[in-house]
GROMACS .gro file of C-alpha atoms in nm:
model
  344
    1UNK     CA    1   0.000   0.000   0.000
    2UNK     CA    2   0.140   0.346  -0.081
    3UNK     CA    3   0.195   0.610   0.187
    4UNK     CA    4  -0.038   0.921   0.130
    5UNK     CA    5  -0.136   1.280   0.301
    6UNK     CA    6  -0.266   1.657   0.367
    7UNK     CA    7  -0.327   2.036   0.259
    8UNK     CA    8  -0.522   2.364   0.347
    9UNK     CA    9  -0.842   2.585   0.307
   10UNK     CA   10  -1.156   2.575   0.518
   11UNK     CA   11  -1.515   2.700   0.478
   12UNK     CA   12  -1.729   2.803   0.777
   13UNK     CA   13  -1.902   2.513   0.952
   14UNK     CA   14  -2.259   2.444   0.846
   15UNK     CA   15  -2.539   2.414   1.093
   16UNK     CA   16  -2.714   2.087   1.175
   17UNK     CA   17  -3.027   2.209   1.002
   18UNK     CA   18  -2.841   2.274   0.675
   19UNK     CA   19  -2.671   1.934   0.692
   20UNK     CA   20  -3.001   1.757   0.744
   21UNK     CA   21  -3.159   1.956   0.463
   22UNK     CA   22  -2.880   1.846   0.229
   23UNK     CA   23  -2.933   1.480   0.321
   24UNK     CA   24  -3.305   1.494   0.255
   25UNK     CA   25  -3.314   1.719  -0.050
   26UNK     CA   26  -2.996   1.619  -0.232
   27UNK     CA   27  -2.970   1.254  -0.140
   28UNK     CA   28  -3.328   1.154  -0.078
   29UNK     CA   29  -3.477   0.939   0.198
   30UNK     CA   30  -3.274   0.632   0.107
   31UNK     CA   31  -2.960   0.789   0.255
   32UNK     CA   32  -2.999   0.851   0.624
   33UNK     CA   33  -2.864   1.133   0.839
   34UNK     CA   34  -2.735   1.075   1.187
   35UNK     CA   35  -2.899   1.388   1.325
   36UNK     CA   36  -2.569   1.506   1.476
   37UNK     CA   37  -2.350   1.804   1.407
   38UNK     CA   38  -2.146   1.669   1.113
   39UNK     CA   39  -1.850   1.876   1.222
   40UNK     CA   40  -1.819   1.690   1.550
   41UNK     CA   41  -1.948   1.342   1.469
   42UNK     CA   42  -1.643   1.120   1.433
   43UNK     CA   43  -1.563   0.768   1.322
   44UNK     CA   44  -1.528   0.637   1.677
   45UNK     CA   45  -1.901   0.573   1.694
   46UNK     CA   46  -1.861   0.318   1.415
   47UNK     CA   47  -1.522   0.174   1.514
   48UNK     CA   48  -1.488  -0.199   1.458
   49UNK     CA   49  -1.359  -0.418   1.742
   50UNK     CA   50  -0.996  -0.484   1.647
   51UNK     CA   51  -0.990  -0.855   1.716
   52UNK     CA   52  -1.059  -1.171   1.519
   53UNK     CA   53  -1.299  -1.454   1.606
   54UNK     CA   54  -1.116  -1.789   1.582
   55UNK     CA   55  -1.304  -2.106   1.493
   56UNK     CA   56  -1.378  -2.337   1.782
   57UNK     CA   57  -1.276  -2.607   1.834
   58UNK     CA   58  -0.933  -2.539   1.689
   59UNK     CA   59  -0.847  -2.775   1.401
   60UNK     CA   60  -0.558  -3.021   1.399
   61UNK     CA   61  -0.350  -2.990   1.079
   62UNK     CA   62  -0.321  -3.293   0.853
   63UNK     CA   63   0.021  -3.262   0.691
   64UNK     CA   64   0.224  -3.280   0.473
   65UNK     CA   65   0.033  -3.086   0.209
   66UNK     CA   66   0.156  -2.992  -0.138
   67UNK     CA   67  -0.009  -2.683  -0.283
   68UNK     CA   68   0.040  -2.445  -0.578
   69UNK     CA   69   0.189  -2.103  -0.504
   70UNK     CA   70   0.080  -1.783  -0.682
   71UNK     CA   71   0.438  -1.733  -0.804
   72UNK     CA   72   0.419  -2.051  -1.016
   73UNK     CA   73   0.602  -2.276  -0.773
   74UNK     CA   74   0.473  -2.582  -0.588
   75UNK     CA   75   0.520  -2.577  -0.211
   76UNK     CA   76   0.517  -2.871   0.030
   77UNK     CA   77   0.427  -2.788   0.390
   78UNK     CA   78   0.540  -3.048   0.643
   79UNK     CA   79   0.466  -2.857   0.964
   80UNK     CA   80   0.237  -2.573   1.076
   81UNK     CA   81   0.405  -2.541   1.415
   82UNK     CA   82   0.566  -2.200   1.350
   83UNK     CA   83   0.384  -1.983   1.095
   84UNK     CA   84   0.499  -1.639   0.978
   85UNK     CA   85   0.234  -1.448   0.777
   86UNK     CA   86   0.388  -1.147   0.603
   87UNK     CA   87   0.065  -0.945   0.570
   88UNK     CA   88  -0.203  -0.849   0.818
   89UNK     CA   89  -0.479  -1.011   0.613
   90UNK     CA   90  -0.296  -1.346   0.601
   91UNK     CA   91  -0.224  -1.326   0.973
   92UNK     CA   92  -0.593  -1.263   1.036
   93UNK     CA   93  -0.690  -1.558   0.821
   94UNK     CA   94  -0.455  -1.803   0.995
   95UNK     CA   95  -0.568  -1.686   1.337
   96UNK     CA   96  -0.936  -1.708   1.244
   97UNK     CA   97  -0.887  -2.065   1.119
   98UNK     CA   98  -0.794  -2.143   1.480
   99UNK     CA   99  -0.416  -2.167   1.445
  100UNK     CA  100  -0.328  -1.848   1.631
  101UNK     CA  101  -0.100  -2.024   1.883
  102UNK     CA  102   0.121  -2.137   1.595
  103UNK     CA  103   0.170  -1.783   1.456
  104UNK     CA  104   0.509  -1.655   1.572
  105UNK     CA  105   0.540  -1.315   1.399
  106UNK     CA  106   0.355  -1.036   1.221
  107UNK     CA  107   0.409  -0.747   0.982
  108UNK     CA  108   0.323  -0.390   1.075
  109UNK     CA  109  -0.028  -0.413   0.930
  110UNK     CA  110  -0.136  -0.693   1.168
  111UNK     CA  111  -0.262  -0.469   1.447
  112UNK     CA  112  -0.557  -0.671   1.576
  113UNK     CA  113  -0.563  -0.783   1.939
  114UNK     CA  114  -0.449  -1.144   1.899
  115UNK     CA  115  -0.143  -1.043   1.694
  116UNK     CA  116  -0.040  -0.727   1.879
  117UNK     CA  117   0.213  -0.904   2.105
  118UNK     CA  118   0.399  -1.078   1.822
  119UNK     CA  119   0.743  -0.962   1.701
  120UNK     CA  120   0.742  -0.755   1.381
  121UNK     CA  121   0.948  -0.896   1.093
  122UNK     CA  122   0.915  -0.605   0.850
  123UNK     CA  123   1.089  -0.270   0.829
  124UNK     CA  124   0.811  -0.045   0.710
  125UNK     CA  125   0.646  -0.264   0.446
  126UNK     CA  126   0.967  -0.451   0.353
  127UNK     CA  127   1.037  -0.802   0.478
  128UNK     CA  128   1.348  -0.860   0.688
  129UNK     CA  129   1.473  -1.208   0.599
  130UNK     CA  130   1.702  -1.210   0.902
  131UNK     CA  131   1.413  -1.136   1.137
  132UNK     CA  132   1.197  -1.406   0.977
  133UNK     CA  133   1.467  -1.674   0.986
  134UNK     CA  134   1.560  -1.596   1.347
  135UNK     CA  135   1.215  -1.726   1.449
  136UNK     CA  136   1.276  -2.069   1.290
  137UNK     CA  137   0.953  -2.074   1.086
  138UNK     CA  138   0.814  -2.395   0.940
  139UNK     CA  139   0.597  -2.198   0.694
  140UNK     CA  140   0.605  -1.841   0.563
  141UNK     CA  141   0.294  -1.697   0.396
  142UNK     CA  142   0.342  -1.406   0.157
  143UNK     CA  143   0.143  -1.217  -0.105
  144UNK     CA  144   0.244  -1.123  -0.458
  145UNK     CA  145   0.308  -0.771  -0.327
  146UNK     CA  146   0.546  -0.890  -0.051
  147UNK     CA  147   0.911  -0.804  -0.091
  148UNK     CA  148   1.182  -0.726  -0.157
  149UNK     CA  149   1.238  -1.027  -0.382
  150UNK     CA  150   1.587  -1.074  -0.239
  151UNK     CA  151   1.445  -1.125   0.110
  152UNK     CA  152   1.196  -1.385  -0.010
  153UNK     CA  153   1.471  -1.565  -0.201
  154UNK     CA  154   1.687  -1.570   0.111
  155UNK     CA  155   1.404  -1.733   0.307
  156UNK     CA  156   1.354  -1.997   0.037
  157UNK     CA  157   1.728  -2.061   0.013
  158UNK     CA  158   1.727  -2.136   0.386
  159UNK     CA  159   1.490  -2.426   0.312
  160UNK     CA  160   1.176  -2.269   0.459
  161UNK     CA  161   0.851  -2.340   0.268
  162UNK     CA  162   0.723  -2.004   0.139
  163UNK     CA  163   0.374  -1.991  -0.008
  164UNK     CA  164   0.270  -1.688  -0.212
  165UNK     CA  165  -0.105  -1.615  -0.200
  166UNK     CA  166  -0.276  -1.409  -0.470
  167UNK     CA  167  -0.409  -1.076  -0.333
  168UNK     CA  168  -0.777  -1.008  -0.278
  169UNK     CA  169  -0.959  -0.712  -0.431
  170UNK     CA  170  -1.321  -0.826  -0.433
  171UNK     CA  171  -1.575  -1.022  -0.232
  172UNK     CA  172  -1.533  -1.314  -0.473
  173UNK     CA  173  -1.172  -1.348  -0.357
  174UNK     CA  174  -1.264  -1.420   0.005
  175UNK     CA  175  -1.351  -1.793  -0.030
  176UNK     CA  176  -1.055  -1.850  -0.263
  177UNK     CA  177  -0.808  -1.715  -0.009
  178UNK     CA  178  -0.965  -1.917   0.271
  179UNK     CA  179  -0.929  -2.233   0.059
  180UNK     CA  180  -0.567  -2.154  -0.029
  181UNK     CA  181  -0.450  -2.091   0.325
  182UNK     CA  182  -0.656  -2.371   0.481
  183UNK     CA  183  -0.521  -2.616   0.222
  184UNK     CA  184  -0.161  -2.518   0.290
  185UNK     CA  185  -0.210  -2.555   0.665
  186UNK     CA  186  -0.376  -2.895   0.631
  187UNK     CA  187  -0.708  -2.778   0.778
  188UNK     CA  188  -0.945  -2.803   0.481
  189UNK     CA  189  -1.246  -2.889   0.697
  190UNK     CA  190  -1.187  -2.577   0.907
  191UNK     CA  191  -1.159  -2.382   0.583
  192UNK     CA  192  -1.499  -2.509   0.472
  193UNK     CA  193  -1.649  -2.408   0.808
  194UNK     CA  194  -1.495  -2.063   0.787
  195UNK     CA  195  -1.616  -2.012   0.431
  196UNK     CA  196  -1.970  -2.102   0.531
  197UNK     CA  197  -1.959  -1.869   0.830
  198UNK     CA  198  -1.807  -1.584   0.633
  199UNK     CA  199  -2.044  -1.619   0.337
  200UNK     CA  200  -2.345  -1.614   0.569
  201UNK     CA  201  -2.227  -1.307   0.754
  202UNK     CA  202  -2.148  -1.116   0.437
  203UNK     CA  203  -2.493  -1.198   0.300
  204UNK     CA  204  -2.653  -1.079   0.624
  205UNK     CA  205  -2.454  -0.755   0.612
  206UNK     CA  206  -2.555  -0.687   0.252
  207UNK     CA  207  -2.919  -0.736   0.349
  208UNK     CA  208  -2.881  -0.427   0.567
  209UNK     CA  209  -2.878  -0.194   0.265
  210UNK     CA  210  -3.210  -0.003   0.273
  211UNK     CA  211  -3.460  -0.129   0.017
  212UNK     CA  212  -3.491   0.214  -0.141
  213UNK     CA  213  -3.119   0.227  -0.219
  214UNK     CA  214  -3.162  -0.018  -0.507
  215UNK     CA  215  -3.413   0.200  -0.690
  216UNK     CA  216  -3.328   0.553  -0.570
  217UNK     CA  217  -3.024   0.768  -0.630
  218UNK     CA  218  -2.721   0.583  -0.501
  219UNK     CA  219  -2.482   0.766  -0.269
  220UNK     CA  220  -2.157   0.867  -0.438
  221UNK     CA  221  -1.845   0.786  -0.237
  222UNK     CA  222  -1.481   0.881  -0.300
  223UNK     CA  223  -1.216   0.661  -0.138
  224UNK     CA  224  -0.918   0.872  -0.029
  225UNK     CA  225  -0.588   0.734   0.099
  226UNK     CA  226  -0.425   0.984   0.335
  227UNK     CA  227  -0.099   1.010   0.524
  228UNK     CA  228  -0.071   1.363   0.657
  229UNK     CA  229   0.273   1.306   0.810
  230UNK     CA  230   0.410   1.237   0.461
  231UNK     CA  231   0.190   1.489   0.277
  232UNK     CA  232   0.038   1.217   0.064
  233UNK     CA  233  -0.321   1.249  -0.064
  234UNK     CA  234  -0.448   0.990  -0.311
  235UNK     CA  235  -0.787   0.903  -0.459
  236UNK     CA  236  -0.873   0.538  -0.513
  237UNK     CA  237  -0.949   0.409  -0.862
  238UNK     CA  238  -1.085   0.084  -0.997
  239UNK     CA  239  -0.784  -0.115  -0.868
  240UNK     CA  240  -0.788   0.021  -0.511
  241UNK     CA  241  -1.010  -0.260  -0.385
  242UNK     CA  242  -1.276  -0.029  -0.242
  243UNK     CA  243  -1.521  -0.039  -0.535
  244UNK     CA  244  -1.666  -0.387  -0.466
  245UNK     CA  245  -1.727  -0.295  -0.102
  246UNK     CA  246  -1.901   0.028  -0.194
  247UNK     CA  247  -2.110  -0.145  -0.457
  248UNK     CA  248  -2.212  -0.413  -0.205
  249UNK     CA  249  -2.314  -0.130   0.028
  250UNK     CA  250  -2.538   0.016  -0.242
  251UNK     CA  251  -2.305   0.304  -0.330
  252UNK     CA  252  -2.111   0.429  -0.633
  253UNK     CA  253  -1.732   0.445  -0.621
  254UNK     CA  254  -1.659   0.781  -0.783
  255UNK     CA  255  -1.298   0.693  -0.863
  256UNK     CA  256  -1.403   0.396  -1.072
  257UNK     CA  257  -1.687   0.594  -1.231
  258UNK     CA  258  -1.442   0.873  -1.319
  259UNK     CA  259  -1.226   0.627  -1.512
  260UNK     CA  260  -0.933   0.613  -1.270
  261UNK     CA  261  -0.787   0.280  -1.379
  262UNK     CA  262  -0.498   0.259  -1.134
  263UNK     CA  263  -0.516   0.177  -0.765
  264UNK     CA  264  -0.444   0.533  -0.648
  265UNK     CA  265  -0.398   0.870  -0.817
  266UNK     CA  266  -0.283   1.198  -0.658
  267UNK     CA  267  -0.581   1.411  -0.557
  268UNK     CA  268  -0.656   1.724  -0.758
  269UNK     CA  269  -0.926   1.982  -0.696
  270UNK     CA  270  -1.054   1.926  -1.048
  271UNK     CA  271  -1.088   1.550  -1.002
  272UNK     CA  272  -1.271   1.592  -0.672
  273UNK     CA  273  -1.506   1.852  -0.821
  274UNK     CA  274  -1.586   1.621  -1.111
  275UNK     CA  275  -1.643   1.326  -0.876
  276UNK     CA  276  -1.877   1.531  -0.654
  277UNK     CA  277  -1.892   1.267  -0.378
  278UNK     CA  278  -2.175   1.272  -0.125
  279UNK     CA  279  -1.944   1.101   0.124
  280UNK     CA  280  -1.571   1.034   0.157
  281UNK     CA  281  -1.433   0.696   0.268
  282UNK     CA  282  -1.099   0.696   0.451
  283UNK     CA  283  -0.892   0.467   0.669
  284UNK     CA  284  -0.904   0.566   1.035
  285UNK     CA  285  -0.530   0.625   1.076
  286UNK     CA  286  -0.527   0.826   0.756
  287UNK     CA  287  -0.804   1.049   0.888
  288UNK     CA  288  -0.619   1.087   1.216
  289UNK     CA  289  -0.299   1.178   1.030
  290UNK     CA  290  -0.461   1.485   0.872
  291UNK     CA  291  -0.623   1.607   1.192
  292UNK     CA  292  -0.964   1.442   1.164
  293UNK     CA  293  -1.258   1.568   0.962
  294UNK     CA  294  -1.164   1.933   1.002
  295UNK     CA  295  -0.816   1.859   0.871
  296UNK     CA  296  -0.957   1.655   0.584
  297UNK     CA  297  -1.163   1.945   0.451
  298UNK     CA  298  -0.845   2.156   0.434
  299UNK     CA  299  -0.713   1.936   0.155
  300UNK     CA  300  -0.762   2.138  -0.167
  301UNK     CA  301  -1.090   2.053  -0.332
  302UNK     CA  302  -1.244   1.852  -0.048
  303UNK     CA  303  -1.434   2.143   0.106
  304UNK     CA  304  -1.602   2.219  -0.226
  305UNK     CA  305  -1.757   1.873  -0.260
  306UNK     CA  306  -2.100   1.787  -0.113
  307UNK     CA  307  -1.917   1.549   0.125
  308UNK     CA  308  -1.678   1.819   0.240
  309UNK     CA  309  -1.945   2.085   0.284
  310UNK     CA  310  -2.146   1.854   0.507
  311UNK     CA  311  -1.860   1.669   0.676
  312UNK     CA  312  -1.990   1.330   0.559
  313UNK     CA  313  -1.688   1.110   0.630
  314UNK     CA  314  -1.688   0.730   0.655
  315UNK     CA  315  -1.395   0.585   0.847
  316UNK     CA  316  -1.294   0.218   0.879
  317UNK     CA  317  -0.988   0.071   1.049
  318UNK     CA  318  -0.681   0.048   0.824
  319UNK     CA  319  -0.611  -0.316   0.900
  320UNK     CA  320  -0.953  -0.447   0.802
  321UNK     CA  321  -1.100  -0.218   0.534
  322UNK     CA  322  -0.939  -0.388   0.233
  323UNK     CA  323  -0.846  -0.720   0.392
  324UNK     CA  324  -1.126  -0.917   0.218
  325UNK     CA  325  -1.129  -1.184   0.483
  326UNK     CA  326  -1.330  -1.318   0.777
  327UNK     CA  327  -1.414  -0.966   0.901
  328UNK     CA  328  -1.539  -0.827   0.570
  329UNK     CA  329  -1.896  -0.854   0.695
  330UNK     CA  330  -1.803  -0.609   0.973
  331UNK     CA  331  -1.662  -0.370   0.714
  332UNK     CA  332  -1.983  -0.385   0.511
  333UNK     CA  333  -2.200  -0.338   0.819
  334UNK     CA  334  -1.998  -0.034   0.921
  335UNK     CA  335  -2.010   0.116   0.571
  336UNK     CA  336  -2.387   0.068   0.555
  337UNK     CA  337  -2.437   0.211   0.904
  338UNK     CA  338  -2.234   0.521   0.824
  339UNK     CA  339  -2.383   0.569   0.478
  340UNK     CA  340  -2.747   0.540   0.576
  341UNK     CA  341  -2.742   0.659   0.936
  342UNK     CA  342  -2.821   0.326   1.100
  343UNK     CA  343  -2.688   0.223   1.435
  344UNK     CA  344  -2.361   0.033   1.389
   0.00000   0.00000   0.00000
């Protein structure tokens, strides 16, 4: 994931009455309003619990298992005693399958409760082969975006099985990733249970979209990636991973609609004006890095959008928003709650 950020200009705060009038007149009854001062309402009211829910009872791996890797190799896993997942989403998946006690490390994106105590084996987003090997792993799980390549090669050369898992960017990828990881760990039956649980919860979350949203004007949402400390401000496009979530929540991803084909593009006032989002989706740490909602509207162009004028900001935890895993139902429920004014 890139590292984005902030800027400056601020309009006077609107009153609650004006904000409510905008919701009703511009967006219609399908899109709810929380009835709070939009300048003070923050994402904390919709914060997701930062912990995973492991399967119970915990499965017992049946190994060895030989599985295909996304890098074209074939990997044989003989032991799941010491697992090192190199991304937060893979760490979450292993822990949810019930193998948390066998996970011995994490990367910086694995911030959920069960992983927080584990040693970090990345420097920034780059893998440290020395740190990984010092933990004597019996299996390393990586994604196609993991690197540098030299570090992964060093791990393989040390004789450690390293499985590369294809990344997830849509709801359809969730069961595939569960199957891949469960198969490598020798817990296919647990994988089937987790798929069934996850599919059911995602379906239940999607059912929370108000009936009128399917026939009325859909809310327009811009996904912004922010890192104020690095002065990085990016707008998500069709490859950011946010579009399927927004579509499932009954909304329109303005980056995709605007023809932004890449994952992220630097924000411009012109692009924001053309997108005219009714709401802005951000990661919680990104929002914090620019000083919250009031800092967000200082980024050039944001204050001139309907979302900026009415402080309609949707915030979801960084570690779970784009993970496309066992907690995706929570992401959808939070998006729907914040979009339509329901209780989270």
